[in-house]
Short mmCIF file of C-alpha atoms in Angstrom, two decimals:
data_model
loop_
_atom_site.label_atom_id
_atom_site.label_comp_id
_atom_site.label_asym_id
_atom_site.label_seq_id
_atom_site.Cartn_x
_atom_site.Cartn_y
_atom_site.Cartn_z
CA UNK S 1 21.12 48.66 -18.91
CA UNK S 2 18.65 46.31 -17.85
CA UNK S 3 19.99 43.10 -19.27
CA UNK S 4 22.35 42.83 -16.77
CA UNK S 5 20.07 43.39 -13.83
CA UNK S 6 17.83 40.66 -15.99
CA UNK S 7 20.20 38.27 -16.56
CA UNK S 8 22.01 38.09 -12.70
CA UNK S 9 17.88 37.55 -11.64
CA UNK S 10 17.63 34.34 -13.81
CA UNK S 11 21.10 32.77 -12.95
CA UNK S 12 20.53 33.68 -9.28
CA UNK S 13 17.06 31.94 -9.20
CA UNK S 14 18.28 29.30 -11.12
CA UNK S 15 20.63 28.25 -8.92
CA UNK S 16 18.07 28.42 -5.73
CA UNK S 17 16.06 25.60 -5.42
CA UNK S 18 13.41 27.40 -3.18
CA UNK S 19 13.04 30.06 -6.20
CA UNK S 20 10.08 29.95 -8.68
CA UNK S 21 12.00 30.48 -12.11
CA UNK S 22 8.76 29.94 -13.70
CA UNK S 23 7.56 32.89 -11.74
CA UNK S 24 10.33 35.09 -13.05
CA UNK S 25 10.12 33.99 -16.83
CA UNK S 26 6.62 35.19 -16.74
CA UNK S 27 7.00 38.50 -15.08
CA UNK S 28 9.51 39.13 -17.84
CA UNK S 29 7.29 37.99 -20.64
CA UNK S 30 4.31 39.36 -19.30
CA UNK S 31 6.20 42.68 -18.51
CA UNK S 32 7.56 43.04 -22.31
CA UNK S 33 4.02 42.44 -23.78
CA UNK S 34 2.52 45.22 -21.32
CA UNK S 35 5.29 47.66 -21.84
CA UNK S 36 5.13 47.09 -25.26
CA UNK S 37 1.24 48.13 -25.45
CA UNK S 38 1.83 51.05 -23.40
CA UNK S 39 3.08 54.38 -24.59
CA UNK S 40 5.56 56.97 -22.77
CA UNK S 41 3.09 59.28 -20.22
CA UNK S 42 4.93 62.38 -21.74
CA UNK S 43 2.78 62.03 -24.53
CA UNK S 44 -0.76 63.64 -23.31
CA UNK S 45 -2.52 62.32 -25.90
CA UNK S 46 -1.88 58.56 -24.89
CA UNK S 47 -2.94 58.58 -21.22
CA UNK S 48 -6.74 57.58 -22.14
CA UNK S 49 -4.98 54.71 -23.88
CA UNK S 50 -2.47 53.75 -21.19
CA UNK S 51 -5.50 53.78 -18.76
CA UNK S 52 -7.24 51.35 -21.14
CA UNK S 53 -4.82 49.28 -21.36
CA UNK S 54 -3.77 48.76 -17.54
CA UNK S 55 -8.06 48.42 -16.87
CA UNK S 56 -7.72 45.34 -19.62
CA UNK S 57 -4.42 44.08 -18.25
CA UNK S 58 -5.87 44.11 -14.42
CA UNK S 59 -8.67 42.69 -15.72
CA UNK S 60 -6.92 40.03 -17.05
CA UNK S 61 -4.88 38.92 -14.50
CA UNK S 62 -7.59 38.95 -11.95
CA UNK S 63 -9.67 36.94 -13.95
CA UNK S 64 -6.44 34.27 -14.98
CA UNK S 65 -5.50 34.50 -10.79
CA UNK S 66 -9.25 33.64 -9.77
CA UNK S 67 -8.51 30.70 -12.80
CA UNK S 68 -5.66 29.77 -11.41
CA UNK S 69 -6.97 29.37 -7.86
CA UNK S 70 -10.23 27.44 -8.49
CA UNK S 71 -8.25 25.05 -11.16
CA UNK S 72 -5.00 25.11 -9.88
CA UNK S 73 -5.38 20.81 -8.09
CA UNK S 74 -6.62 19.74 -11.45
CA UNK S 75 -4.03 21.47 -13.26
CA UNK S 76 -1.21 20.59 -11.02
CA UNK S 77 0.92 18.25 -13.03
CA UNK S 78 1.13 14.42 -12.47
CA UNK S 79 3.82 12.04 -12.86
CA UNK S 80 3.94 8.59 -12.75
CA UNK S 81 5.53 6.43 -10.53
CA UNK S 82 5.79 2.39 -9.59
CA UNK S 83 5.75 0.36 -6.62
CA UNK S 84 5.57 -3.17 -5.36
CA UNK S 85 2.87 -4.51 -7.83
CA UNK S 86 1.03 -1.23 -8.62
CA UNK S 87 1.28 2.09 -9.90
CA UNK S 88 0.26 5.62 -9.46
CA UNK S 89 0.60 9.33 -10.71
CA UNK S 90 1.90 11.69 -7.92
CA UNK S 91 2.17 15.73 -8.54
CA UNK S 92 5.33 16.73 -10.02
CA UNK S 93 7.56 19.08 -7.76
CA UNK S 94 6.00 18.04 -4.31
CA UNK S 95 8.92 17.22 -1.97
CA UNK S 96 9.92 13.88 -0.97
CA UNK S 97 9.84 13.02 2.80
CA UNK S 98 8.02 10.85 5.49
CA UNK S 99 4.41 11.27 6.93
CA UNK S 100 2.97 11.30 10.26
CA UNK S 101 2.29 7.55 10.11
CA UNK S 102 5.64 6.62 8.49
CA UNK S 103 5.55 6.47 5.34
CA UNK S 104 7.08 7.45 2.60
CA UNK S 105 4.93 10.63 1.18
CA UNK S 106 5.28 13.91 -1.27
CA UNK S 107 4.57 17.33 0.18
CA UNK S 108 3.27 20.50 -1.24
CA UNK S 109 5.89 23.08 -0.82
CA UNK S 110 2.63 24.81 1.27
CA UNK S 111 3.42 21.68 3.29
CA UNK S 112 -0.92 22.28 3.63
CA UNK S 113 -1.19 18.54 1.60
CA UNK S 114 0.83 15.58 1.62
CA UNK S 115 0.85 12.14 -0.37
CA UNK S 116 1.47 9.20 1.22
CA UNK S 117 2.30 5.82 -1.42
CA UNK S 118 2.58 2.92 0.23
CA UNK S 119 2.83 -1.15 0.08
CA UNK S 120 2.92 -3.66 3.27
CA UNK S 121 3.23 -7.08 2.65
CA UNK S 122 1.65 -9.59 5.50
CA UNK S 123 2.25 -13.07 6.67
CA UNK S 124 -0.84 -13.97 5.48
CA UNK S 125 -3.42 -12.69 3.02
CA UNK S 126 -5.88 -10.10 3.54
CA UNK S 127 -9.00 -8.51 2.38
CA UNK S 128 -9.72 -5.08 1.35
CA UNK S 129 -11.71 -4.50 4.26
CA UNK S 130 -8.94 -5.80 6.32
CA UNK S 131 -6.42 -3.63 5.23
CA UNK S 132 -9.05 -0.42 5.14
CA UNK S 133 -9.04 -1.12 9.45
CA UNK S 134 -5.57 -1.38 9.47
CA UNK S 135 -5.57 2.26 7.64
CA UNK S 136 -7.81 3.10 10.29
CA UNK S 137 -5.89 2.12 13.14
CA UNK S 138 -2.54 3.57 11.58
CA UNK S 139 -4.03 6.72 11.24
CA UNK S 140 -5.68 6.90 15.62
CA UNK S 141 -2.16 5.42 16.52
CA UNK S 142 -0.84 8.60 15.33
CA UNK S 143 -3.61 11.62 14.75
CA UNK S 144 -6.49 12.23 17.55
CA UNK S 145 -10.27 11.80 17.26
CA UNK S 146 -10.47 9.96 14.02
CA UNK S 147 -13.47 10.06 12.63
CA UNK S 148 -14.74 8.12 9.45
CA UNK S 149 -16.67 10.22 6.84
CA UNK S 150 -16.79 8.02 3.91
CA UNK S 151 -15.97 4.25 3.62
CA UNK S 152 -16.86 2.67 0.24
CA UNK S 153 -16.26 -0.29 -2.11
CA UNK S 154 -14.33 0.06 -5.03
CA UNK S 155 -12.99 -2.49 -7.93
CA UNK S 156 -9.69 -1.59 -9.56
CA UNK S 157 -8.46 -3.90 -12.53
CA UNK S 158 -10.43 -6.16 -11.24
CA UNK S 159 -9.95 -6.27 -7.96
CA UNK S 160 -11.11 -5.17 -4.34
CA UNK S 161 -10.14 -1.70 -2.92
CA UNK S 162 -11.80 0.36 -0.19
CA UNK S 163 -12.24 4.33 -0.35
CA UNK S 164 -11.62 5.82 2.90
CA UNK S 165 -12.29 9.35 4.05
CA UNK S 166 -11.02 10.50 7.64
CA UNK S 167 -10.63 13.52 10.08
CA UNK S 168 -8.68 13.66 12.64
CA UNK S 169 -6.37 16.37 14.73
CA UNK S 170 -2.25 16.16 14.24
CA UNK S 171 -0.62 18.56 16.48
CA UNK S 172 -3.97 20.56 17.47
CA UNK S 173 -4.85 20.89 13.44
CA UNK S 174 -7.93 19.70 11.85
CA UNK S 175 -6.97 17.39 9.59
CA UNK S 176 -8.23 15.41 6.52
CA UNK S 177 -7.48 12.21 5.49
CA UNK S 178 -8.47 10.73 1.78
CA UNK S 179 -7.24 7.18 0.59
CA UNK S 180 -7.64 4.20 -1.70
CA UNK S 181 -6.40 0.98 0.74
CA UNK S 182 -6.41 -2.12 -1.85
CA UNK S 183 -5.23 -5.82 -0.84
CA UNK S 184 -4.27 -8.42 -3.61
CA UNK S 185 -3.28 -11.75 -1.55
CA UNK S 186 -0.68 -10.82 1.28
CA UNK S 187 0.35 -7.30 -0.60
CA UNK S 188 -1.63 -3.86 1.13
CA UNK S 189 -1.46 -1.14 -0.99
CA UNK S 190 -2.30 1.96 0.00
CA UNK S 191 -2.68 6.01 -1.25
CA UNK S 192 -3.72 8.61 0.89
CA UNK S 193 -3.79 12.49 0.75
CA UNK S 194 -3.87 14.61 3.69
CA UNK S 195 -4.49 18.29 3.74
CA UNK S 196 -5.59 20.56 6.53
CA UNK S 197 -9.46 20.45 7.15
CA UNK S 198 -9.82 23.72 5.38
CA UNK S 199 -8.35 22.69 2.15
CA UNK S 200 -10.20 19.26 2.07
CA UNK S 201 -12.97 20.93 -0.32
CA UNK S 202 -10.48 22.79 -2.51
CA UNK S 203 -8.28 19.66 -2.69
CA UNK S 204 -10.95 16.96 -3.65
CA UNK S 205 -10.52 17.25 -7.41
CA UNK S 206 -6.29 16.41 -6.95
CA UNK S 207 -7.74 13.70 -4.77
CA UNK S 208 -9.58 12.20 -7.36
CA UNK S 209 -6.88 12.54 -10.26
CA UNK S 210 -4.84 10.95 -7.93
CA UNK S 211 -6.55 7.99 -6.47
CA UNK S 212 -8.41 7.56 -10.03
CA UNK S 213 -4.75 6.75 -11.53
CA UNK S 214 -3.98 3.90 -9.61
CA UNK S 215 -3.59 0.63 -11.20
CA UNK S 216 -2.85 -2.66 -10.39
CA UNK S 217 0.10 -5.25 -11.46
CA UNK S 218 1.60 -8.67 -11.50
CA UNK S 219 3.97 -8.24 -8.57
CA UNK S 220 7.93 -8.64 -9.87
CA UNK S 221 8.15 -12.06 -7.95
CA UNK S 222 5.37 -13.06 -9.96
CA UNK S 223 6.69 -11.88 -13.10
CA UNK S 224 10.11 -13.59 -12.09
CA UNK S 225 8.34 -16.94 -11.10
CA UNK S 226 6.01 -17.60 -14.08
CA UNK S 227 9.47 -17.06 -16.39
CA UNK S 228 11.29 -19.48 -14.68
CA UNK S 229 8.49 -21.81 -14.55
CA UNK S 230 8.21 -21.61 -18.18
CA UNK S 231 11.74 -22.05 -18.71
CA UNK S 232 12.15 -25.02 -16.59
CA UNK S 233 8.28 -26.71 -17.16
CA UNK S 234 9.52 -30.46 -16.22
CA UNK S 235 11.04 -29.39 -12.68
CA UNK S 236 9.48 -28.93 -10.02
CA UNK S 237 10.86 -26.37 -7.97
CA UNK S 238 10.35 -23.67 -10.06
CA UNK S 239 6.85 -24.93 -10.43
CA UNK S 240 6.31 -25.05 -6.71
CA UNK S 241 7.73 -21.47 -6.66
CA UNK S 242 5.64 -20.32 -8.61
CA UNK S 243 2.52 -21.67 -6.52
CA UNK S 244 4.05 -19.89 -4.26
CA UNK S 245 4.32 -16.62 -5.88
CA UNK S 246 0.45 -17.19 -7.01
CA UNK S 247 -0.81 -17.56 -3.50
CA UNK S 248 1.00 -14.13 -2.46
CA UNK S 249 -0.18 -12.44 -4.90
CA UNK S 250 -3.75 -13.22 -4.64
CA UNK S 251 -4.19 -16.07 -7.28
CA UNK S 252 -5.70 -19.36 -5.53
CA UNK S 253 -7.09 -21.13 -8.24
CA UNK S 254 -3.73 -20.54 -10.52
CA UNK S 255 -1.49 -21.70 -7.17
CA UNK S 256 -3.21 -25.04 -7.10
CA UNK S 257 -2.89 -25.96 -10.38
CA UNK S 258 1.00 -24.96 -10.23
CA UNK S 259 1.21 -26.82 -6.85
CA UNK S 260 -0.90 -29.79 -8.40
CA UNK S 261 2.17 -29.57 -11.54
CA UNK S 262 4.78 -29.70 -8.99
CA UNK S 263 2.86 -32.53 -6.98
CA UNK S 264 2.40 -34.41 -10.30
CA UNK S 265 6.44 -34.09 -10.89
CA UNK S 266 7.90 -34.91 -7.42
CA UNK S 267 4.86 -36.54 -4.99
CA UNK S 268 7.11 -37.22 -2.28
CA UNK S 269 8.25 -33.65 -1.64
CA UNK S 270 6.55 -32.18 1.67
CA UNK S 271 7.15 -28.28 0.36
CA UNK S 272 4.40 -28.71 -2.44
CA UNK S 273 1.77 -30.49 0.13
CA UNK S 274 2.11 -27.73 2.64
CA UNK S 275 1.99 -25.23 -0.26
CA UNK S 276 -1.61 -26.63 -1.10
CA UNK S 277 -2.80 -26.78 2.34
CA UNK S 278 -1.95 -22.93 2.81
CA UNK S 279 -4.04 -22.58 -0.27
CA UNK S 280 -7.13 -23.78 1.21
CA UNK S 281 -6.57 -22.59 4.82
CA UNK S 282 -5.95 -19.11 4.24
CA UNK S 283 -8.36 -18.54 1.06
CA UNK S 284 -11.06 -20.94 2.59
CA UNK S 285 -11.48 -22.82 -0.81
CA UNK S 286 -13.87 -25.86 -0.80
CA UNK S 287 -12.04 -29.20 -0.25
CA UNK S 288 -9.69 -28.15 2.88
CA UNK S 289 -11.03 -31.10 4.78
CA UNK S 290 -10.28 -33.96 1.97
CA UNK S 291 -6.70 -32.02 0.79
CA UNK S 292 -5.35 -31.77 4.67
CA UNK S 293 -6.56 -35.99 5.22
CA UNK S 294 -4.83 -36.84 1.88
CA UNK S 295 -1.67 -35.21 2.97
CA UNK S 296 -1.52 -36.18 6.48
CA UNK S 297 -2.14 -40.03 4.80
CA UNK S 298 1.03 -39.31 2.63
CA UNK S 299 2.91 -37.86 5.40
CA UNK S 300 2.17 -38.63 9.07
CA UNK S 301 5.45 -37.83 10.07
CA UNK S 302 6.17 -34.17 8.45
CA UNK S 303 5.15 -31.61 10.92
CA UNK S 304 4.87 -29.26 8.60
CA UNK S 305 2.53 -30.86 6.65
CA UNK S 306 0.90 -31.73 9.98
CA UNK S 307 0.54 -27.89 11.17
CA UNK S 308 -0.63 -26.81 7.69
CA UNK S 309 -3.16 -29.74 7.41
CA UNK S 310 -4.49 -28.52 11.10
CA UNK S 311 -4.45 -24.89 9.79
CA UNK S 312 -6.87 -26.08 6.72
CA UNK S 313 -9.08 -28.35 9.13
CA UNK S 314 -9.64 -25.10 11.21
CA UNK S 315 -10.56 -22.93 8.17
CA UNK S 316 -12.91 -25.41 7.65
CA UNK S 317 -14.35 -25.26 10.83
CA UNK S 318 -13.17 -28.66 12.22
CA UNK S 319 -11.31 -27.66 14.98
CA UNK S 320 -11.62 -30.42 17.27
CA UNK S 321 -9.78 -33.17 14.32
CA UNK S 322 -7.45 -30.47 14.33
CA UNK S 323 -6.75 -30.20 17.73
CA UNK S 324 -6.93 -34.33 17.68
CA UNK S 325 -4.84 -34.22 15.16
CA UNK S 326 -1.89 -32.32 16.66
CA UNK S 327 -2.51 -34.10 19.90
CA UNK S 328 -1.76 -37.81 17.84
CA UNK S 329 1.16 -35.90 16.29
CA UNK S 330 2.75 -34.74 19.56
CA UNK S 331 2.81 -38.12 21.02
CA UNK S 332 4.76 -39.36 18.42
CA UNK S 333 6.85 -36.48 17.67
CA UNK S 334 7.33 -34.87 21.59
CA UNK S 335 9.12 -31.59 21.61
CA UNK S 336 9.33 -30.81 17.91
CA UNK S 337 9.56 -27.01 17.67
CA UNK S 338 7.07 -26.94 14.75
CA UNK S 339 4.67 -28.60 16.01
CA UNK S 340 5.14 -26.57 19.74
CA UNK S 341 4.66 -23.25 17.70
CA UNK S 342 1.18 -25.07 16.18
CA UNK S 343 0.39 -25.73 19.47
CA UNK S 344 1.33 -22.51 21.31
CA UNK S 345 -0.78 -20.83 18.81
CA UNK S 346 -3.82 -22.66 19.99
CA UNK S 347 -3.12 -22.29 23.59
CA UNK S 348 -2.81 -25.90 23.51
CA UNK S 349 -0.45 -27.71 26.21
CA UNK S 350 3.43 -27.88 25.25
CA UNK S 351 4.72 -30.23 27.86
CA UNK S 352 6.40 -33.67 27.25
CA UNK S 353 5.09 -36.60 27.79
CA UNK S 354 5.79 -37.31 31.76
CA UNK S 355 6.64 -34.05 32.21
CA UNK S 356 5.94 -32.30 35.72
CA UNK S 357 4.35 -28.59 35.73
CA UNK S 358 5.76 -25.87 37.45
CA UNK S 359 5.19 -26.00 41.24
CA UNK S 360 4.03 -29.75 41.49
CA UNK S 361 5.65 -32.19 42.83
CA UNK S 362 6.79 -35.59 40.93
CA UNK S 363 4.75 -38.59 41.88
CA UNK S 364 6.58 -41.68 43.82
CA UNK S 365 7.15 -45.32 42.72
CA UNK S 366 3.59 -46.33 43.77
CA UNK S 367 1.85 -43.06 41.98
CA UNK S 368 1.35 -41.48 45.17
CA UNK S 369 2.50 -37.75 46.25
CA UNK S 370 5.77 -38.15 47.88
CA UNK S 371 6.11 -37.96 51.74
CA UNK S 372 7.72 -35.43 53.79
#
């Protein structure tokens, strides 16, 4: 009589997805094994027993709820997962959706903790530190009174990442804030797990499983460019490519000598000199000030070479033959847009040659103001 009743339970959960099947499955189990201990209460002799026997059975579930309490964030399943040039394990059944500072994040079906994986790649390369303060600021843009509680240094496969620990209120809740912020050249990476301040202390060992799973790798470009390169080692595009991919990714020395192969190939092409001069200028390597000279020798008319060789000079704190240098550049190449951007950048004046500001009069024939 009961199958029926058993068996409409189990289809009906299983086709719920807010249903815990698990939940049922083990009521069943664990309500054979219990029934199957006790005896019929008709039977006076057997009521000691049957009191026995619920005592043990309380007991045990007490003690295995307590377990399951304490334990439960380090025995909440973890599965692994990829992104741009890292991976990390996330818990298993946590729904997919998008956090308070946009993005993409699992929550517990509590919806008391949420994970937040994400990568941002910049114009530019960054440090760890760097991209800790831009956690920072992504998290007051959105949440109130943030407050830092922990901010240390960390090395994962080799490279720089910054622990971060933050409160803050969302929506009038105390809130915590745990993450691992990581830069490898112009690639942020970042994992962060928020629960409500009251569950911070219960949550700290899923925290750690977490963050202590991340790992770092060769971004795909990468992995595309160094095949190519190998494929093709007497051209050099794919060489200068895969400078390229080196310097995003965080790999200075390794860019210059694939920008040096490239050079070696094809001298006269302007991509692999401004390639090298980003090198230097945005890693600060020793030698900016003899690279950006050499290629402003072999190319005094290439303003890009000419913006990336003042970028390198500035890096290496000449900023006046920098300046100088885009001045000598603009008289001979007025009005280029490259070189106005270079400039514009450096609050440096944009007008052409002869050219009158706003609100001023032209000057006459003789150079005086004109008359009335």
């Amino acid at each position: 009589a009961l199958a029926w009743y058993i068996g409409y339970s189990l289809l009906s959960g299983l086709a719920s997805e807010g249903t815990d099947n698990w939940s049922h499955l083990g009521g069943l189990i664990g309500g054979a094994v219990i029934m199957t201990a006790l005896e019929p209460e008709v039977f006076h002799r057997t009521r000691a027993r049957n009191r026995r026997v619920r005592r043990v059975v309380v007991g045990l579930l007490a003690s295995a709820a307590l377990f399951v309490y304490f334990m439960g964030p380090r025995l909440l399943p973890l599965v692994p997962m990829e992104e741009e040039g890292f991976a990390v394990e996330r818990p298993a059944y946590w729904k997919e959706g998008w956090t308070f500072t946009g993005d993409r994040g699992w929550f517990s079906p509590t919806l008391q903790a949420n994970l937040s994986v994400a990568t941002t790649v910049h114009p530019r390369p960054l440090t760890a530190a760097e991209a800790a303060d831009k956690l920072v600021e992504r998290v007051a843009s959105g949440g109130r009174n943030p407050q830092i509680l922990r901010r240390e240094s960390r090395r994962v496969d080799g490279w720089d990442a910054w622990l971060v620990e933050l409160s803050f209120e969302l929506s009038g809740e105390p809130q915590r804030l745990t993450a691992l912020v990581l830069a490898r050249g112009v690639f942020e990476h970042r994992v962060a797990l928020q629960v409500l301040e009251e569950q911070a202390g219960r949550q700290a060992p899923l925290a750690e499983r977490v963050l202590g799973s991340v790992s770092l790798e060769d971004p795909p470009e990468l992995a595309e460019a160094r095949r190519k390169a190998a494929v093709h080692p007497r051209s050099w595009q794919p060489a200068a490519a895969l400078g390229e991919a080196l310097y995003r990714a965080g790999e200075p020395a390794e860019a210059l000598t694939a920008f040096e192969h490239a050079r070696n190939i094809a001298p006269d092409q302007p991509r692999v000199t401004v390639g090298i001069l980003r090198v230097f200028a945005d890693y600060k390597l020793p030698g900016a000030v003899e690279a950006s000279r050499r290629a402003v020798a072999d190319f005094p008319d290439e303003p890009e070479v000419i913006a990336a060789a003042a970028d390198a000079l500035e890096s290496a704190g000449l900023g006046q033959e920098a300046a100088d240098l885009l001045d000598d550049a603009w008289a001979r190449l007025p009005g280029d847009r490259v070189l106005r951007r270079a400039r514009l950048q450096r609050g440096m004046d944009v007008r052409l040659p002869g050219e009158v500001p706003d609100g001023e009069a032209p000057p006459t024939a003789d150079g005086g103001a004109p008359g009335r």
